[in-house]
PDB file of C-alpha atoms in Angstrom:
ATOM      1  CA  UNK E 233      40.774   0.570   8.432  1.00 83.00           C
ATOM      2  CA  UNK E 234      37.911   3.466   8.576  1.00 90.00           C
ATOM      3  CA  UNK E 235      37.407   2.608   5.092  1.00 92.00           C
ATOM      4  CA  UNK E 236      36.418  -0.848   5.793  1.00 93.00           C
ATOM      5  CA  UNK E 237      33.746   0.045   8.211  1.00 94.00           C
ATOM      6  CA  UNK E 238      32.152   2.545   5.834  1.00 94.00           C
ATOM      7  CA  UNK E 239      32.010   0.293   2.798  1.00 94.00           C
ATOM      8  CA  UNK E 240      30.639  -2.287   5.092  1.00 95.00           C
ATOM      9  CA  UNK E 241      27.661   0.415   6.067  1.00 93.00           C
ATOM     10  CA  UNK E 242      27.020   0.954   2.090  1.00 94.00           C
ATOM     11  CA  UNK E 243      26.952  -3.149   1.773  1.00 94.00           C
ATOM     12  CA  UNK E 244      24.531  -3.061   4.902  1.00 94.00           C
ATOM     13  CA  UNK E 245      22.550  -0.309   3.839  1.00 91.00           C
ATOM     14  CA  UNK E 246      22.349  -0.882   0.301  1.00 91.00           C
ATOM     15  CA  UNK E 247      21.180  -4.884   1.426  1.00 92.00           C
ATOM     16  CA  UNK E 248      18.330  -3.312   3.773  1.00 90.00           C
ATOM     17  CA  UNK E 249      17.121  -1.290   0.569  1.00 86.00           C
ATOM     18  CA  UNK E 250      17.121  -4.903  -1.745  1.00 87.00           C
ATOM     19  CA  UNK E 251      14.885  -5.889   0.753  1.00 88.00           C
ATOM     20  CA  UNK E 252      12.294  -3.231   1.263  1.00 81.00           C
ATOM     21  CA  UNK E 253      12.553  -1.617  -1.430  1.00 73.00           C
ATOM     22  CA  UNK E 254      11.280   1.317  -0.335  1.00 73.00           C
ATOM     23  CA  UNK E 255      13.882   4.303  -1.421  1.00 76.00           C
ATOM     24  CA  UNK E 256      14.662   5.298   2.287  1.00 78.00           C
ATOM     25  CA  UNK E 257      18.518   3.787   2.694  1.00 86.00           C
ATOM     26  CA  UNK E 258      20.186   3.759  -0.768  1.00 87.00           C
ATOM     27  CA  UNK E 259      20.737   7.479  -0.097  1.00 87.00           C
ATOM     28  CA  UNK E 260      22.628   6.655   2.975  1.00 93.00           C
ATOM     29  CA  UNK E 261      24.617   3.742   1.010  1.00 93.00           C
ATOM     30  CA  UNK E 262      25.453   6.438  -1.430  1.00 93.00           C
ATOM     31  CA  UNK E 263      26.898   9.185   1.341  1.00 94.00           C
ATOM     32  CA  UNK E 264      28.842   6.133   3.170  1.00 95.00           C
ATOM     33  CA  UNK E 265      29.957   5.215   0.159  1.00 95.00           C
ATOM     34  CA  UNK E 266      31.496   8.888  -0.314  1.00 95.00           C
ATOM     35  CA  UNK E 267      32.896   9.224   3.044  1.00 95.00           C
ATOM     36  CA  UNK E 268      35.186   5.688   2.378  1.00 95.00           C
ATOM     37  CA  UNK E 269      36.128   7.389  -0.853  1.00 95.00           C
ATOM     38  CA  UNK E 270      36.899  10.434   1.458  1.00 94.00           C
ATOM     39  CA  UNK E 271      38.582   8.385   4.512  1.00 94.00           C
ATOM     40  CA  UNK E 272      41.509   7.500   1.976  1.00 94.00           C
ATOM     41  CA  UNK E 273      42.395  10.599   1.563  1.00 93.00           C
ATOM     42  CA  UNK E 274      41.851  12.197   5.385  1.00 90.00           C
ATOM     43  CA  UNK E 275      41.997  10.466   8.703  1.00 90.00           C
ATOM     44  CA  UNK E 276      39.997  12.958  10.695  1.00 93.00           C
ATOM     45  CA  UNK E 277      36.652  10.836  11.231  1.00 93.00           C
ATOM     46  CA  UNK E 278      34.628  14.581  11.542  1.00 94.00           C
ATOM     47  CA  UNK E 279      35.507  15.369   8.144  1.00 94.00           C
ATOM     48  CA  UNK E 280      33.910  11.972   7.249  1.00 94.00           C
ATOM     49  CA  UNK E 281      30.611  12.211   9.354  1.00 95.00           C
ATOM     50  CA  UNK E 282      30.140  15.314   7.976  1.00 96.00           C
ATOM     51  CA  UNK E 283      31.223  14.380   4.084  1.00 95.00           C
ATOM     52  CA  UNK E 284      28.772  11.530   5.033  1.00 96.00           C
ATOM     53  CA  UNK E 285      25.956  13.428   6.276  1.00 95.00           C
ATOM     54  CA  UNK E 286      26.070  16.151   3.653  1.00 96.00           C
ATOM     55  CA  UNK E 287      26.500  13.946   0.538  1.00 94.00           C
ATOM     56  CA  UNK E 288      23.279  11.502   2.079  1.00 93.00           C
ATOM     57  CA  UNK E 289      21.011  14.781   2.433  1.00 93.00           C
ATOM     58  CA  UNK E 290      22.275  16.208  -1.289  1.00 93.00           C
ATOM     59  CA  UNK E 291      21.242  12.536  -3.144  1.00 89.00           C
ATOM     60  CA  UNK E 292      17.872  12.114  -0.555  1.00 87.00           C
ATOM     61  CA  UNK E 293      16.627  15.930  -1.606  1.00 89.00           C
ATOM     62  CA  UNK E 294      17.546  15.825  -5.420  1.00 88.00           C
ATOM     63  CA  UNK E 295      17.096  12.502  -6.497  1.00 83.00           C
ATOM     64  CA  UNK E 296      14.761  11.051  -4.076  1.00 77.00           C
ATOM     65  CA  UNK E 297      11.546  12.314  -6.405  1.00 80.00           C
ATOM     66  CA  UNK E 298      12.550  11.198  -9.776  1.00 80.00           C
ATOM     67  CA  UNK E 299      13.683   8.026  -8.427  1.00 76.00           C
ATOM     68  CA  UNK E 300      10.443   7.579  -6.853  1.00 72.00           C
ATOM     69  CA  UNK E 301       8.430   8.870  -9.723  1.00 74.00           C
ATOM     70  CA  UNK E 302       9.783   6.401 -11.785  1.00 72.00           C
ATOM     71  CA  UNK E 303      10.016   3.366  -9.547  1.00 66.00           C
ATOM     72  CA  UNK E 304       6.290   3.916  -9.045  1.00 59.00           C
ATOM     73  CA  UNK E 305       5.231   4.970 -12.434  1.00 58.00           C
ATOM     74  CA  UNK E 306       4.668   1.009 -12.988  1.00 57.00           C
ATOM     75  CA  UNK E 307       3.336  -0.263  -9.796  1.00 55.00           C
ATOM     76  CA  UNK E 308      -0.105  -1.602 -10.470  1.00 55.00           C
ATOM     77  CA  UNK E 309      -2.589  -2.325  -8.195  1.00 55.00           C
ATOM     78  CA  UNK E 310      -3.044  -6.096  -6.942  1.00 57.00           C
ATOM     79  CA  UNK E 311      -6.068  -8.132  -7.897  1.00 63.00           C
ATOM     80  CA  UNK E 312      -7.891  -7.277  -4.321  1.00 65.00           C
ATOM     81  CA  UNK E 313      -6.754  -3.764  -4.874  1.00 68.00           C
ATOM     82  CA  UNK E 314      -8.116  -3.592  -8.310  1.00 74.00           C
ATOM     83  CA  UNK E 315     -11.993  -4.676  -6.847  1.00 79.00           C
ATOM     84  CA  UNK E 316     -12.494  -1.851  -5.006  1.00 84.00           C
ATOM     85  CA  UNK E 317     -15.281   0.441  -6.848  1.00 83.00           C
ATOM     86  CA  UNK E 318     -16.405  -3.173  -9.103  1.00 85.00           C
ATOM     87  CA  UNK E 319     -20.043  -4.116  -9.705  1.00 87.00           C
ATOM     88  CA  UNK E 320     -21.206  -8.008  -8.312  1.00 87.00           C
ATOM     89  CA  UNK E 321     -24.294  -9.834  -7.504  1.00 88.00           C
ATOM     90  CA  UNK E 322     -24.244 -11.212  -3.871  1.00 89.00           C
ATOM     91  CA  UNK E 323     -24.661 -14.599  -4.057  1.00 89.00           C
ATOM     92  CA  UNK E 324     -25.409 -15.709  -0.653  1.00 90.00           C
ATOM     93  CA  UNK E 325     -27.536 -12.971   1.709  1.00 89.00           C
ATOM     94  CA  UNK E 326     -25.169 -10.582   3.292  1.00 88.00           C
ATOM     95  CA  UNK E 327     -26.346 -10.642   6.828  1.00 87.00           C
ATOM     96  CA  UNK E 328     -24.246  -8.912   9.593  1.00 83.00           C
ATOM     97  CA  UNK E 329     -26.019 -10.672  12.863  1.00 83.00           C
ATOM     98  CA  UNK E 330     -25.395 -14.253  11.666  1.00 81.00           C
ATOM     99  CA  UNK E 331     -21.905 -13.085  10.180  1.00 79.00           C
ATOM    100  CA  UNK E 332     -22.931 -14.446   6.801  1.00 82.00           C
ATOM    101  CA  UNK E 333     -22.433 -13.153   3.078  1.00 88.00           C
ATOM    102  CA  UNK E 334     -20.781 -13.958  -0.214  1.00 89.00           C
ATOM    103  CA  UNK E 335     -19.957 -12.526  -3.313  1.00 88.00           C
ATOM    104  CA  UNK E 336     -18.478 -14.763  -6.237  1.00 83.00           C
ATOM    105  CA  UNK E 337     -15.960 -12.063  -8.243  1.00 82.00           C
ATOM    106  CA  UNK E 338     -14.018 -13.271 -11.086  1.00 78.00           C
ATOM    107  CA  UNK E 339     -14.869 -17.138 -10.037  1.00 80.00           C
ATOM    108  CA  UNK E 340     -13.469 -16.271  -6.514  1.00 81.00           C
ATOM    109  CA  UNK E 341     -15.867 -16.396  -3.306  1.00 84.00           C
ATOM    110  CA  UNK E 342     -15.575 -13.566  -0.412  1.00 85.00           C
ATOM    111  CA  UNK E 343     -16.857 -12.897   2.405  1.00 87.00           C
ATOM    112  CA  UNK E 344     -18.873 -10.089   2.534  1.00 89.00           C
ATOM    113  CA  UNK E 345     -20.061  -7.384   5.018  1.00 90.00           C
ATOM    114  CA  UNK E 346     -22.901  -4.453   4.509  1.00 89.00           C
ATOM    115  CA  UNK E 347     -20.771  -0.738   4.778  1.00 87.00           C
ATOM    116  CA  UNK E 348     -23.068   0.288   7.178  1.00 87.00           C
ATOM    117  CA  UNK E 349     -23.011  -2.893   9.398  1.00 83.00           C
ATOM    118  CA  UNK E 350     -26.772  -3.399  10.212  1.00 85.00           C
ATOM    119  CA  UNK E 351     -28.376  -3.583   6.063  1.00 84.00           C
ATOM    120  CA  UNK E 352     -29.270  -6.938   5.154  1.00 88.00           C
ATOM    121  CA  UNK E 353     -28.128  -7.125   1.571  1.00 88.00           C
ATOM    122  CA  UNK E 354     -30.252 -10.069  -0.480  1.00 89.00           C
ATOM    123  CA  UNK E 355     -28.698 -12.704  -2.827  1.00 88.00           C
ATOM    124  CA  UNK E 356     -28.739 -11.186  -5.918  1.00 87.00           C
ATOM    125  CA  UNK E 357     -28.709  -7.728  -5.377  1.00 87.00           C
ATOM    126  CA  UNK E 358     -25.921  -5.652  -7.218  1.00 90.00           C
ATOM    127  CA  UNK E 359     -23.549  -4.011  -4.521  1.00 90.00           C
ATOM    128  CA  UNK E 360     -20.441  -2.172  -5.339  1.00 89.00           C
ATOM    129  CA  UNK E 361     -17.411  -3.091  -3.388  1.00 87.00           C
ATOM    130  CA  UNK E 362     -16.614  -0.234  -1.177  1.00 89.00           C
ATOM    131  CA  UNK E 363     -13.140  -1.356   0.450  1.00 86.00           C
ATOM    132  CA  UNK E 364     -11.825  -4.283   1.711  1.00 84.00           C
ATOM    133  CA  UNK E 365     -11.174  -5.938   5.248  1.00 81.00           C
ATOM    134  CA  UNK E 366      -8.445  -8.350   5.902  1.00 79.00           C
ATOM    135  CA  UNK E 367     -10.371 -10.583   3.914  1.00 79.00           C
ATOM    136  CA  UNK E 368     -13.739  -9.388   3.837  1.00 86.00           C
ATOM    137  CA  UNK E 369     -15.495  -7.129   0.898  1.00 86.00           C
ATOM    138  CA  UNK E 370     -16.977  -4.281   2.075  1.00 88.00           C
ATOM    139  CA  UNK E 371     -19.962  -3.494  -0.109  1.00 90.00           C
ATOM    140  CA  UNK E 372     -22.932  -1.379  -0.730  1.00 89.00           C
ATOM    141  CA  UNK E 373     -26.110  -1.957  -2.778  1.00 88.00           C
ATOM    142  CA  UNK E 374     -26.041   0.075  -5.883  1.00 84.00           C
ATOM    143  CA  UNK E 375     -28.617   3.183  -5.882  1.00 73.00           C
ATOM    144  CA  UNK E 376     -31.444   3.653  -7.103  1.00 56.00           C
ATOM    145  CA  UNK E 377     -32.279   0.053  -6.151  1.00 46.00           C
ATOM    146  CA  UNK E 378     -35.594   0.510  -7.528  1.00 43.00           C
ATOM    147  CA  UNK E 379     -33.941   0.949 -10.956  1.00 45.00           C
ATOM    148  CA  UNK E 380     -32.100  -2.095 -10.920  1.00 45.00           C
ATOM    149  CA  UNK E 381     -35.197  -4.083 -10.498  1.00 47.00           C
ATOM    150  CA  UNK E 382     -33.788  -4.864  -6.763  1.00 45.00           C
ATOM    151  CA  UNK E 383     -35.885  -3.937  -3.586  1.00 45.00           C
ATOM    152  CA  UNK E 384     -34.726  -2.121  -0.030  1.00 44.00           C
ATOM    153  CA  UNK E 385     -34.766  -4.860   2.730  1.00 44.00           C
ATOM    154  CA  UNK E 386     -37.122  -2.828   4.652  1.00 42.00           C
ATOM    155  CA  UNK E 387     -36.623  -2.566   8.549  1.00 43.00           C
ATOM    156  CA  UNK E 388     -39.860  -3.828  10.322  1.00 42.00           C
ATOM    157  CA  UNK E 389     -39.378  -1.943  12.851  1.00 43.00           C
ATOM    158  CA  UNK E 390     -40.089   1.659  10.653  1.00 44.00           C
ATOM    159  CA  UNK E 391     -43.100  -0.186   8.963  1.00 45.00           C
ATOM    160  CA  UNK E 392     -46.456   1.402  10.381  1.00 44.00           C
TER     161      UNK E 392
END
C-alpha cells in the first residue's frame, strides 16, 4: 500500500513541475519514484525516506545544470523584454508632474517616464529605453544631445 502513496507523490510532484516549469520538483518525482520501486522490495518506511532523500539529492546535484542549461538555452526574451537598450523618438512630451509621455515603438504606444523622474523629455527627442515599469518605459535622452540636433530642456531655475 506504501507503494501507492509514493507513486501518487511522483504523479503530484511531477504535475506541480508541468505547471511551473521551473526544474525544482521533477527531482523529487524522480527519488519518490525510486523509493516505490524500493517499497516493493522492503517494508521498513526508513529505508524508503532515506532511498528517497538520497536518490532526490543525487538527480538535483548532477543533472539539475545540464537540464537547466538546455531548457534555457532557447528561452528568448519577450517583446517588452527585447526593448530595453532600443532607440525611439518620444512622441508626446515626457513630463513627470502632469504624469504625461509617450513613445510609439514598433506601432505600439507606451507610457513613458524620464529615469531620473524630474527631466522633461520633448516630443521628438531620441531616448533610449532604460527598463521598464509595470507598463511604463523608462527612458533616457540619448547623449550628446547636442549631436543629435536635440536640445537640453534647461531648468529655469539654474538660468542666471
Amino acid at each position: 500500500m506504501i507503494t501507492v502513496y509514493w507513486l501518487v507523490g511522483a504523479a503530484v510532484l511531477l504535475i506541480i513541475e508541468m505547471i511551473t516549469v521551473s526544474l525544482t520538483s521533477i527531482w523529487f518525482a524522480g527519488g519518490a519514484i525510486a523509493a516505490a520501486i524500493l517499497s516493493l522490495f522492503f517494508e521498513n518506511l526508513i529505508i524508503q525516506i532515506v532511498v528517497f532523500i538520497i536518490v532526490s539529492i543525487i538527480l538535483l546535484i548532477l543533472t539539475r545544470p545540464i537540464a537547466v542549461k538546455y531548457v534555457n538555452a532557447k528561452v528568448e526574451k519577450t517583446n517588452a523584454d527585447a526593448l530595453v537598450g532600443k532607440r525611439c523618438k518620444v512622441a508626446k512630451t515626457i513630463d513627470p508632474d502632469s504624469s504625461s509621455g509617450m513613445i510609439v515603438i514598433n506601432s505600439v504606444e507606451w507610457t513613458a517616464r524620464p529615469k531620473d523622474g524630474i527631466s522633461v523629455i520633448p516630443a521628438g527627442t531620441e531616448v533610449v529605453i532604460k527598463e521598464i515599469s509595470g507598463v511604463k518605459l523608462i527612458v533616457e535622452p540619448l547623449l550628446p544631445l547636442e549631436e543629435e540636433g536635440i536640445h537640453e530642456v534647461k531648468d529655469s531655475s539654474t538660468e542666471g
